[in-house]
Structure formats: structure tokens, C-alpha cells
Coordinates of C-alpha atoms in Angstrom, one line a residue:
Chain D
M2 CA 0.0 0.0 0.0
K3 CA 1.4 3.4 -0.9
L4 CA 0.3 6.9 0.1
K5 CA -1.4 9.4 -2.0
P6 CA 0.6 12.5 -2.6
F7 CA 0.5 15.4 -0.1
R8 CA 2.3 18.5 0.8
Y9 CA 4.7 18.0 3.7
H10 CA 5.5 20.7 6.2
L11 CA 8.1 20.5 9.0
P12 CA 7.9 23.7 11.0
D13 CA 10.5 24.3 13.6
K14 CA 8.3 26.6 15.7
L15 CA 5.0 25.9 17.3
D16 CA 3.6 29.2 16.0
D17 CA 4.4 28.2 12.4
A18 CA 2.6 24.9 12.9
L19 CA -0.4 26.8 14.4
S20 CA -0.5 29.2 11.4
L21 CA -0.5 26.3 9.0
L22 CA -3.4 24.8 10.8
E23 CA -5.3 28.1 10.7
S24 CA -5.0 28.4 7.0
K25 CA -5.5 24.7 6.1
S26 CA -7.1 23.0 9.1
E27 CA -9.7 21.0 7.3
D28 CA -7.4 19.2 4.9
A29 CA -4.3 19.1 7.1
A30 CA -3.3 16.4 9.6
L31 CA -0.7 16.7 12.3
Y32 CA 2.0 14.1 12.1
A33 CA 3.6 12.8 15.3
G34 CA 4.9 9.2 15.2
G35 CA 2.6 8.3 12.3
T36 CA 1.8 4.9 13.7
E37 CA -2.0 5.4 13.4
L38 CA -2.1 8.2 10.9
L39 CA 0.0 6.6 8.2
L40 CA -1.8 3.4 8.5
L41 CA -5.2 5.1 8.1
M42 CA -3.8 6.9 5.0
K43 CA -2.4 3.7 3.5
L44 CA -5.7 2.0 3.9
R45 CA -7.3 4.9 2.2
M46 CA -9.6 5.6 5.1
A47 CA -8.3 9.2 5.3
E48 CA -6.8 11.6 2.9
Y49 CA -5.1 14.9 3.6
S50 CA -3.7 17.5 1.3
D51 CA -1.2 18.7 3.9
I52 CA 0.8 16.8 6.6
V53 CA 2.3 18.9 9.4
G54 CA 5.2 17.1 11.1
L55 CA 5.8 18.1 14.7
R56 CA 9.2 16.5 15.4
R57 CA 11.3 19.6 14.9
I58 CA 9.3 21.8 17.4
P59 CA 11.4 22.3 20.4
G60 CA 10.1 21.3 23.8
L61 CA 7.5 18.8 22.7
Q62 CA 9.6 15.8 23.6
R63 CA 10.6 17.0 27.0
I64 CA 9.7 15.0 30.1
E65 CA 10.3 16.8 33.4
R66 CA 9.1 17.0 36.9
Q67 CA 7.7 20.5 37.7
G68 CA 7.0 20.5 41.5
C69 CA 4.1 18.2 42.0
V70 CA 3.4 17.7 38.3
L71 CA 5.0 15.5 35.8
S72 CA 5.1 17.3 32.5
I73 CA 5.2 15.0 29.4
G74 CA 5.6 16.6 26.0
A75 CA 3.1 15.4 23.5
M76 CA 5.8 14.1 21.2
A77 CA 7.5 12.0 23.9
T78 CA 7.5 8.4 22.5
H79 CA 6.1 5.5 24.5
A80 CA 9.6 4.1 24.7
C81 CA 11.0 7.3 26.1
I82 CA 8.3 7.6 28.7
A83 CA 8.8 3.9 29.7
G84 CA 12.5 4.4 30.2
N85 CA 12.5 7.9 31.7
P86 CA 13.8 8.0 35.3
E87 CA 11.3 10.7 36.5
V88 CA 8.4 8.7 35.2
R89 CA 9.6 5.4 36.6
E90 CA 10.1 6.9 40.0
N91 CA 7.1 9.1 40.3
C92 CA 4.5 7.3 38.2
P93 CA 5.6 3.7 37.6
A94 CA 2.2 2.6 36.4
L95 CA 2.5 5.0 33.5
A96 CA 6.1 3.8 32.7
Q97 CA 4.9 0.2 32.8
L98 CA 1.9 0.9 30.6
C99 CA 3.9 2.8 28.0
G100 CA 6.4 -0.1 28.0
S101 CA 3.7 -2.5 27.0
I102 CA 2.0 -0.7 24.2
G103 CA 2.0 -2.5 20.8
N104 CA 5.5 -3.7 20.0
P105 CA 9.0 -2.3 20.3
R106 CA 8.7 -0.5 16.9
V107 CA 5.4 1.1 17.8
R108 CA 6.9 2.2 21.1
E109 CA 9.9 3.9 19.4
A110 CA 7.8 5.8 16.9
G111 CA 4.5 6.3 18.6
T112 CA 3.9 9.2 21.0
L113 CA 1.6 9.7 23.9
G114 CA 0.1 12.9 22.4
G115 CA -0.6 11.0 19.2
N116 CA -2.2 8.2 21.1
L117 CA -4.6 10.6 22.9
C118 CA -5.5 12.6 19.8
F119 CA -6.2 9.5 17.7
A120 CA -8.4 8.1 20.4
E121 CA -8.4 4.5 19.2
P122 CA -11.2 3.0 21.3
R123 CA -9.0 0.2 22.7
A124 CA -6.1 2.4 23.7
D125 CA -5.0 2.2 27.4
P126 CA -3.2 5.5 28.1
P127 CA -6.5 7.5 28.2
V128 CA -7.8 5.2 30.9
L129 CA -4.8 5.5 33.2
L130 CA -4.4 9.3 32.5
A131 CA -8.1 9.8 33.5
A132 CA -7.6 7.8 36.7
L133 CA -4.5 9.9 37.5
G134 CA -6.5 13.1 37.1
A135 CA -4.1 14.2 34.4
E136 CA -4.9 17.1 32.0
V137 CA -3.8 17.9 28.5
V138 CA -2.7 21.3 27.1
L139 CA -4.0 22.4 23.7
H140 CA -2.5 25.3 21.8
S141 CA -4.0 27.2 18.9
A142 CA -3.2 30.5 17.3
Q143 CA -5.7 32.0 19.7
G144 CA -4.0 30.8 22.8
A145 CA -3.8 27.7 25.1
R146 CA -6.3 25.8 27.2
S147 CA -6.3 22.8 29.5
V148 CA -8.7 19.9 29.3
P149 CA -8.9 17.2 32.0
A150 CA -8.0 13.7 30.5
D151 CA -11.4 12.6 31.8
D152 CA -13.1 15.0 29.3
F153 CA -10.7 14.8 26.4
I154 CA -12.1 11.8 24.5
V155 CA -15.8 12.0 23.7
A156 CA -16.3 9.0 21.4
P157 CA -14.2 6.4 19.6
L158 CA -11.7 8.3 17.4
E159 CA -13.2 11.6 18.6
T160 CA -11.7 14.1 20.9
V161 CA -12.4 17.7 21.9
C162 CA -9.2 18.8 20.1
K163 CA -10.2 21.3 17.4
P164 CA -8.8 21.1 13.9
N165 CA -6.7 24.2 14.5
E166 CA -5.2 22.9 17.8
V167 CA -2.1 21.1 18.7
L168 CA -1.9 19.0 21.9
T169 CA 1.4 20.0 23.3
E170 CA 1.7 18.6 26.8
I171 CA 0.2 16.0 29.2
R172 CA 0.4 17.0 32.9
V173 CA 0.2 14.3 35.5
P174 CA -0.3 15.4 39.1
L175 CA 2.0 13.5 41.4
D176 CA -0.2 13.7 44.5
A177 CA -1.9 10.6 43.2
D178 CA 0.1 7.9 44.8
G179 CA 0.3 4.2 44.1
A180 CA -1.6 4.1 40.8
V181 CA -2.2 0.7 39.4
C182 CA -3.3 -0.2 35.9
V183 CA -4.5 -3.7 35.0
R184 CA -5.0 -4.9 31.5
V185 CA -6.9 -8.0 30.7
E186 CA -5.5 -8.7 27.2
Q187 CA -5.4 -11.2 24.4
A188 CA -2.5 -11.1 22.0
N189 CA -1.7 -7.7 23.3
H190 CA -5.1 -6.3 22.5
S191 CA -6.7 -4.9 25.7
L192 CA -10.1 -6.3 26.3
A193 CA -10.6 -4.5 29.6
T194 CA -8.3 -2.1 31.4
A195 CA -8.9 -0.8 35.0
A196 CA -6.8 2.0 36.4
L197 CA -7.0 2.9 40.1
T198 CA -5.3 5.5 42.1
S199 CA -5.8 5.2 45.8
S200 CA -4.8 8.5 47.2
P201 CA -5.8 11.2 48.0
Q202 CA -9.2 9.7 47.1
P203 CA -9.8 6.5 45.0
R204 CA -10.2 7.3 41.3
L205 CA -11.2 4.4 39.2
R206 CA -11.5 4.3 35.5
L207 CA -12.4 1.4 33.2
G208 CA -11.6 1.0 29.5
Y209 CA -13.5 -1.6 27.6
G210 CA -12.9 -0.9 23.9
A211 CA -15.5 1.9 23.8
G212 CA -13.0 4.8 23.7
V213 CA -14.3 6.9 26.6
P214 CA -12.9 5.8 30.0
L215 CA -15.7 4.9 32.2
A216 CA -16.0 6.3 35.7
L217 CA -17.4 4.1 38.5
P218 CA -18.3 6.6 41.2
R219 CA -20.3 4.3 43.5
T220 CA -17.4 1.8 43.5
E221 CA -15.0 4.7 44.2
D222 CA -17.2 5.8 47.2
Y223 CA -17.2 2.2 48.5
L224 CA -13.5 2.0 48.2
A225 CA -13.0 5.3 49.9
S226 CA -14.7 4.1 53.0
T227 CA -13.4 0.5 53.0
M228 CA -9.8 0.4 51.6
P229 CA -7.6 -1.3 52.3
N230 CA -10.1 -4.0 53.4
P231 CA -13.1 -4.0 51.1
D232 CA -15.5 -6.9 51.2
F233 CA -14.9 -8.4 47.7
A234 CA -18.3 -9.9 47.5
Q235 CA -19.9 -6.5 48.1
L236 CA -17.4 -4.8 45.9
S237 CA -18.1 -7.2 43.0
E238 CA -21.9 -6.6 43.3
L239 CA -21.3 -2.9 43.1
I240 CA -19.0 -3.1 40.1
K241 CA -21.5 -5.4 38.3
F242 CA -24.3 -2.9 39.1
E243 CA -22.4 0.0 37.7
I244 CA -21.2 -1.9 34.6
A245 CA -24.8 -3.1 33.9
E246 CA -25.8 0.6 33.3
V247 CA -23.3 0.8 30.4
E248 CA -23.8 -0.4 26.8
V249 CA -21.4 -3.1 25.9
V250 CA -21.5 -4.5 22.4
D251 CA -20.5 -7.8 20.9
D252 CA -17.5 -7.3 18.6
A253 CA -14.7 -9.4 17.1
D254 CA -12.6 -9.2 20.2
A255 CA -15.3 -10.3 22.8
G256 CA -18.9 -11.0 23.1
E257 CA -21.0 -8.9 25.4
I258 CA -21.3 -11.3 28.3
Y259 CA -17.6 -12.2 28.2
R260 CA -16.6 -8.5 28.0
R261 CA -18.7 -7.6 31.0
N262 CA -17.1 -10.3 33.0
L263 CA -13.6 -9.1 32.0
M264 CA -14.5 -5.6 33.0
L265 CA -15.4 -7.0 36.5
V266 CA -12.2 -9.0 36.6
A267 CA -10.1 -6.0 35.6
V268 CA -11.5 -3.9 38.4
Q269 CA -11.2 -6.7 40.9
R270 CA -7.6 -7.2 40.0
A271 CA -6.8 -3.5 40.1
V272 CA -8.2 -3.3 43.7
R273 CA -6.2 -6.4 44.7
Q274 CA -3.1 -4.9 43.3
A275 CA -3.7 -1.6 45.0
I276 CA -4.1 -3.4 48.3
G277 CA -0.9 -5.3 47.5
A278 CA -2.4 -8.7 47.5
S279 CA -1.1 -11.2 45.1
G280 CA -2.3 -11.2 41.5
T281 CA -1.0 -10.9 38.0
D282 CA -1.6 -7.7 36.0
N283 CA -2.4 -9.3 32.7
V284 CA -3.9 -12.6 31.5
Chain U
M8 CA -12.0 17.2 1.9
H9 CA -9.8 18.6 -0.9
Q10 CA -10.8 19.2 -4.5
G11 CA -8.8 17.7 -7.3
P12 CA -5.4 16.0 -7.3
I13 CA -2.8 17.2 -4.9
M14 CA 0.6 18.3 -6.1
S15 CA 3.1 16.5 -4.0
S16 CA 5.8 18.4 -2.3
H17 CA 9.3 17.0 -2.3
V18 CA 11.5 16.4 0.7
T19 CA 15.3 16.2 0.8
I20 CA 16.7 13.4 2.9
R21 CA 20.2 13.5 4.1
A22 CA 21.0 10.4 6.1
R23 CA 23.8 8.0 6.8
I24 CA 22.5 4.7 5.4
N25 CA 24.4 1.5 6.1
G26 CA 27.5 3.5 6.7
R27 CA 27.3 5.7 3.6
D28 CA 26.1 9.4 3.5
K29 CA 23.3 9.8 1.1
S30 CA 21.3 12.7 -0.2
D31 CA 18.1 12.2 -2.0
K32 CA 15.1 14.3 -3.1
L33 CA 11.9 12.4 -3.0
P34 CA 8.1 12.9 -3.1
A35 CA 6.9 13.6 0.4
E36 CA 4.6 10.6 0.5
T37 CA 7.5 8.1 -0.1
L38 CA 7.4 5.4 2.6
L39 CA 10.7 4.5 4.2
I40 CA 10.5 0.9 3.0
D41 CA 10.1 2.0 -0.6
F42 CA 13.0 4.5 -0.3
L43 CA 15.2 1.8 1.2
R44 CA 14.3 -0.9 -1.4
D45 CA 14.0 1.2 -4.5
E46 CA 16.5 4.0 -4.0
I47 CA 19.0 2.4 -1.8
G48 CA 18.6 -1.1 -3.1
A49 CA 18.3 -2.6 0.4
L50 CA 16.1 -5.5 -0.6
S51 CA 16.5 -7.2 2.8
V52 CA 13.7 -4.9 4.0
K53 CA 10.6 -7.0 3.4
R54 CA 7.0 -5.8 2.9
S55 CA 4.8 -8.4 4.6
C56 CA 1.8 -7.3 6.6
D57 CA 2.3 -3.7 5.6
M58 CA 0.7 -2.6 8.8
Q59 CA 3.5 -2.6 11.3
I60 CA 2.4 -5.8 13.1
C61 CA 4.7 -8.5 11.7
G62 CA 8.1 -6.9 12.0
A63 CA 9.5 -8.1 8.7
C64 CA 10.2 -4.5 7.6
T65 CA 12.1 -3.6 10.7
V66 CA 15.1 -1.3 10.2
L67 CA 17.1 0.6 12.8
V68 CA 16.9 4.4 12.8
D69 CA 19.5 5.9 15.2
G70 CA 19.7 2.4 16.6
K71 CA 16.0 2.1 17.3
P72 CA 13.8 -0.5 15.6
V73 CA 11.0 1.0 13.5
S74 CA 8.5 -0.4 11.0
S75 CA 9.7 1.0 7.7
C76 CA 6.3 0.2 6.1
T77 CA 4.6 2.7 8.2
M78 CA 7.1 5.6 8.4
L79 CA 7.8 8.4 5.9
A80 CA 11.3 8.4 4.3
A81 CA 11.3 12.1 5.3
D82 CA 11.5 10.9 8.9
V83 CA 15.0 9.7 8.5
D84 CA 16.5 13.0 7.4
G85 CA 19.4 13.7 9.7
T86 CA 19.6 10.1 11.1
T87 CA 21.6 6.9 10.8
V88 CA 19.8 4.0 9.2
L89 CA 20.8 0.4 9.3
T90 CA 19.5 -2.6 7.4
V91 CA 20.9 -6.1 7.1
E92 CA 23.0 -4.9 4.2
G93 CA 24.9 -2.7 6.6
L94 CA 25.8 -5.6 9.0
T95 CA 28.3 -7.4 6.9
R96 CA 31.8 -5.9 7.3
D97 CA 34.6 -6.9 4.9
G98 CA 32.7 -10.1 4.1
E99 CA 32.4 -11.0 7.8
L100 CA 28.9 -11.8 9.0
D101 CA 27.5 -10.1 12.1
P102 CA 27.5 -12.5 15.0
I103 CA 23.7 -12.5 14.9
Q104 CA 23.7 -13.6 11.3
D105 CA 26.3 -16.3 12.1
A106 CA 24.3 -17.6 15.0
F107 CA 21.1 -17.8 12.9
L108 CA 23.0 -19.9 10.4
K109 CA 24.6 -22.2 13.0
R110 CA 21.2 -22.7 14.7
E111 CA 19.3 -23.0 11.5
A112 CA 17.0 -20.3 12.8
L113 CA 15.4 -19.6 9.4
Q114 CA 13.5 -21.5 6.7
C115 CA 11.9 -19.3 4.1
G116 CA 13.9 -16.4 5.5
F117 CA 11.3 -13.8 4.9
C118 CA 11.0 -12.7 8.5
T119 CA 14.7 -13.1 9.1
P120 CA 16.0 -9.6 8.3
G121 CA 13.4 -8.1 10.6
F122 CA 14.3 -10.5 13.4
I123 CA 18.0 -9.8 13.0
M124 CA 17.6 -6.0 13.1
T125 CA 15.3 -6.3 16.1
I126 CA 17.8 -8.5 17.9
K127 CA 20.5 -6.0 17.1
A128 CA 18.5 -3.3 18.8
L129 CA 17.7 -5.6 21.8
L130 CA 21.4 -6.4 22.4
A131 CA 22.4 -2.8 22.1
E132 CA 19.8 -2.0 24.8
N133 CA 20.4 -5.1 26.9
P134 CA 23.6 -7.0 26.2
Q135 CA 22.6 -9.8 28.6
P136 CA 19.0 -10.5 28.1
T137 CA 17.4 -13.5 29.7
R138 CA 15.2 -15.9 27.7
D139 CA 12.2 -14.0 29.0
D140 CA 13.7 -10.7 28.0
I141 CA 14.3 -12.0 24.5
R142 CA 10.8 -13.5 24.2
H143 CA 9.3 -10.2 25.3
Y144 CA 11.3 -8.0 23.0
L145 CA 10.7 -10.3 20.0
R146 CA 7.0 -10.4 20.7
G147 CA 6.4 -8.0 17.8
N148 CA 8.1 -10.2 15.2
I149 CA 6.2 -13.0 13.6
C150 CA 7.7 -16.1 12.1
R151 CA 5.5 -18.7 10.3
C152 CA 8.2 -21.3 9.7
T153 CA 10.5 -22.0 12.6
G154 CA 8.4 -22.0 15.8
Y155 CA 10.7 -19.4 17.2
E156 CA 12.8 -21.7 19.5
R157 CA 15.8 -21.8 17.2
I158 CA 15.7 -18.0 16.9
I159 CA 15.8 -17.7 20.7
E160 CA 18.6 -20.2 20.9
A161 CA 20.5 -18.1 18.3
V162 CA 20.2 -15.0 20.4
L163 CA 21.3 -16.9 23.5
D164 CA 24.3 -18.1 21.6
V165 CA 25.3 -14.5 20.8
V166 CA 24.7 -13.4 24.4
S167 CA 26.9 -16.1 25.8
T168 CA 29.9 -15.4 23.6

């Protein structure tokens, strides 16, 4: 499969990239690692007159601790995040997750910002970032705004990022201690992913191939009052109750009943891991 | 979307490919795999799944393994690129190639260049991988012929020398 022709731009300043988007936003695509975008274009599912590469823009690959926030540039690759000492020390769940995405080649080329903006419905980083209470920073020619990771993805393949915006940074608060992220996977495809941070308050988010990370507020409240010793029978009933309210479809990866069970299992395992009880973090 | 055919822009790629400095001007939409096979003549780079799953097209860019089927040639401007053609020095096989032959770690050979480049990257990152490390790192490379065991043995041979 080959690509159709396009005009290629490689700005070395963020402002230049933003100007390009202003003048061409409908036909232009931003190009980070290309792991999702190029595949889409090869399959002829998308076509763009202009491709704006971001790899020369300074600062977008930087990962640094800024007080109680871990700042991750949108162009940081999954491999860089997985190996970064600040991430490994302050947010090991994120380092571990980024180290398990795809395969080594996808990890070397793919970026966290690209992963979020593409919003593939089975992607795991949105689930963990939502549980961590992270936010993303979006720049346009009009200025910058922050959006909570919880609100960034609105549907499969759909985010609140506007055509003239560039996601520049992911900010992870470091007050959320002891985050765990459990993937129930098959052949490295996530079927259900549960991410739980225990402090200051439990934040629980569940991914199940539907794109938007699911919050389970009643389960969170129960955990808040019972951790580190929840009654697992009660917990399971509560999880099942909250999951029952959500639409889960049969698809090629899992039938509905099986998927719902895996969602329950993912949350149970996340809670066990958070307590420190024994348990594996993927199937 | 857009109306009418798009005029492609061209990109200039200056890169060190298999030890040689090269400068090429290409249409922007050129994929790295096509640049390497058609312009450079590196036919070891194989197009197989064409969607970055199988690893047959793996090449090293600045020492890192990438799927050349799903990367723009433009992305290697200013980098060092290595394919199997760049491994042989003065007629001497790379130890990984040698081990593959000794262990008969290939049959049809189509996945082999991808495996060898991936292993090269693995050993640069971790010169003493365990069997589990190897299996984990090679998880993204598919072989239909060998059943993988001889490939792992070949890597362990290189590690132990």
C-alpha cells in the first residue's frame, strides 16, 4: 500500500505549525509518530492535502518534573516515557503501561500525544491518565487551554481537540500515589483495562474498547470508605451494578457477556493490586 | 476534503544509510520501506503485513527499531539508518547472522532480516537478556516457519559469547 501525494511541512516553531493549521485546518493532519495516521492513510480511510510534522518543534519531547506535576511533552515516545527515570520513579504505572503498548517498533515511533489525539477505542493510556487526574494542554493561534483527561475523548476516534489545535503537553499530578493499571488482554489487545489511584481519594476508570474511559463513582465511594479491606463480594456486586448501566457491544474481540465479565475481573484485579495482595496484572 | 489531485511536495533526505552518507530528493509521500528498497537497493527490507504488526520490515533508525512500512522516508532525514545490508563488514557476518546460520533459525527467510535488526536493537539496549527478555522483545516479530525456538537459541548463543 502506498500513500497518495500530499504537501509536507516540517515547522521548527509551534507558532508556524499553528499558522499552518489556521489556513489549512480541514485538509491538514498533524503528524507525530505516524503509527496510526499513516496506517489510516495507507488503507485509504483518510486523505489529507497537507501533513504537518511536529518532530522539529522544540520542547514537545521534554519530560520533566515540575514541582508536584509530571510534564510530558506530546511528542514523547512510549519508549522514552517507559524508560524515563522521572516517570519510573514518580509514576511507575505509566512507565509500565507505555512499555507494554504495541511492540518495540510502535513504542519507538508512537507518541503519547498522538495516542490521545487518535483516540483508538482500545487504547489504554486514556484510561490511566483519566484515573491519574491528568490534564492535556492544547495550543492554537488563539492561545492555550487545559482539558482534563477525563473529558478529552468523547467517542471512539473523537476528541475535543479542534482542527486548529495542537496537543502540546500532558500534565500528571504527582499527589496521586500508588496508581495501578491492570490490562486484561489477548494477543496484546486490551479487552478491559482498569486503572485505580488510591490517594488522596480513590479514582477508578475502566476501559472496555469503547473509547471513553468509564468512571465508576459508586465503586469509588465504596473503596474510599473501606480500603484497604473492602469486602470483595460486596465490591463485586457494586461493580456489576455500575457496569450493567453501560452499553457493551459484541465485537470481534469479545462477546458482550464475556466482555462484561472481563470488566469486572479487571477492576477486581486492580483493587487487589492496589491493596498489595497477590495477583497478576495481565492474562 | 480537498478538491482535485494534490501536487506532492518533495523532501530532501540527508542520512547515513548503512555507513554511507546519502542525499536524495523524493516525493513527500514516499514510505521509508520504498525508499530503502527502490532508491538504496536494500532488498533485505521486506514488505509483509504492511501494517507494522509482523516486523518483517524492521530497520534501525538511530539504533531504534522501527516499522519502515509505516514511516515516511522524510523521517530519517538527519539520522543513521541500518539494514541487514549494513551488517556485513569486509565479508564477515555479524555474530547474529552467524548464530542464525549455526542454529538454522530460518527456513523461508522472509522474517529473518526483521528479526536480525530487532535483535541487534535488543542487544544494544540489553547485552545480557534472559530468555524471557528475549521473548518479550521479539514479541512484535512474527515467524511462520521456525516455531521461534531456534531464533531464541541463536540470540542466547550471541549473548553467551
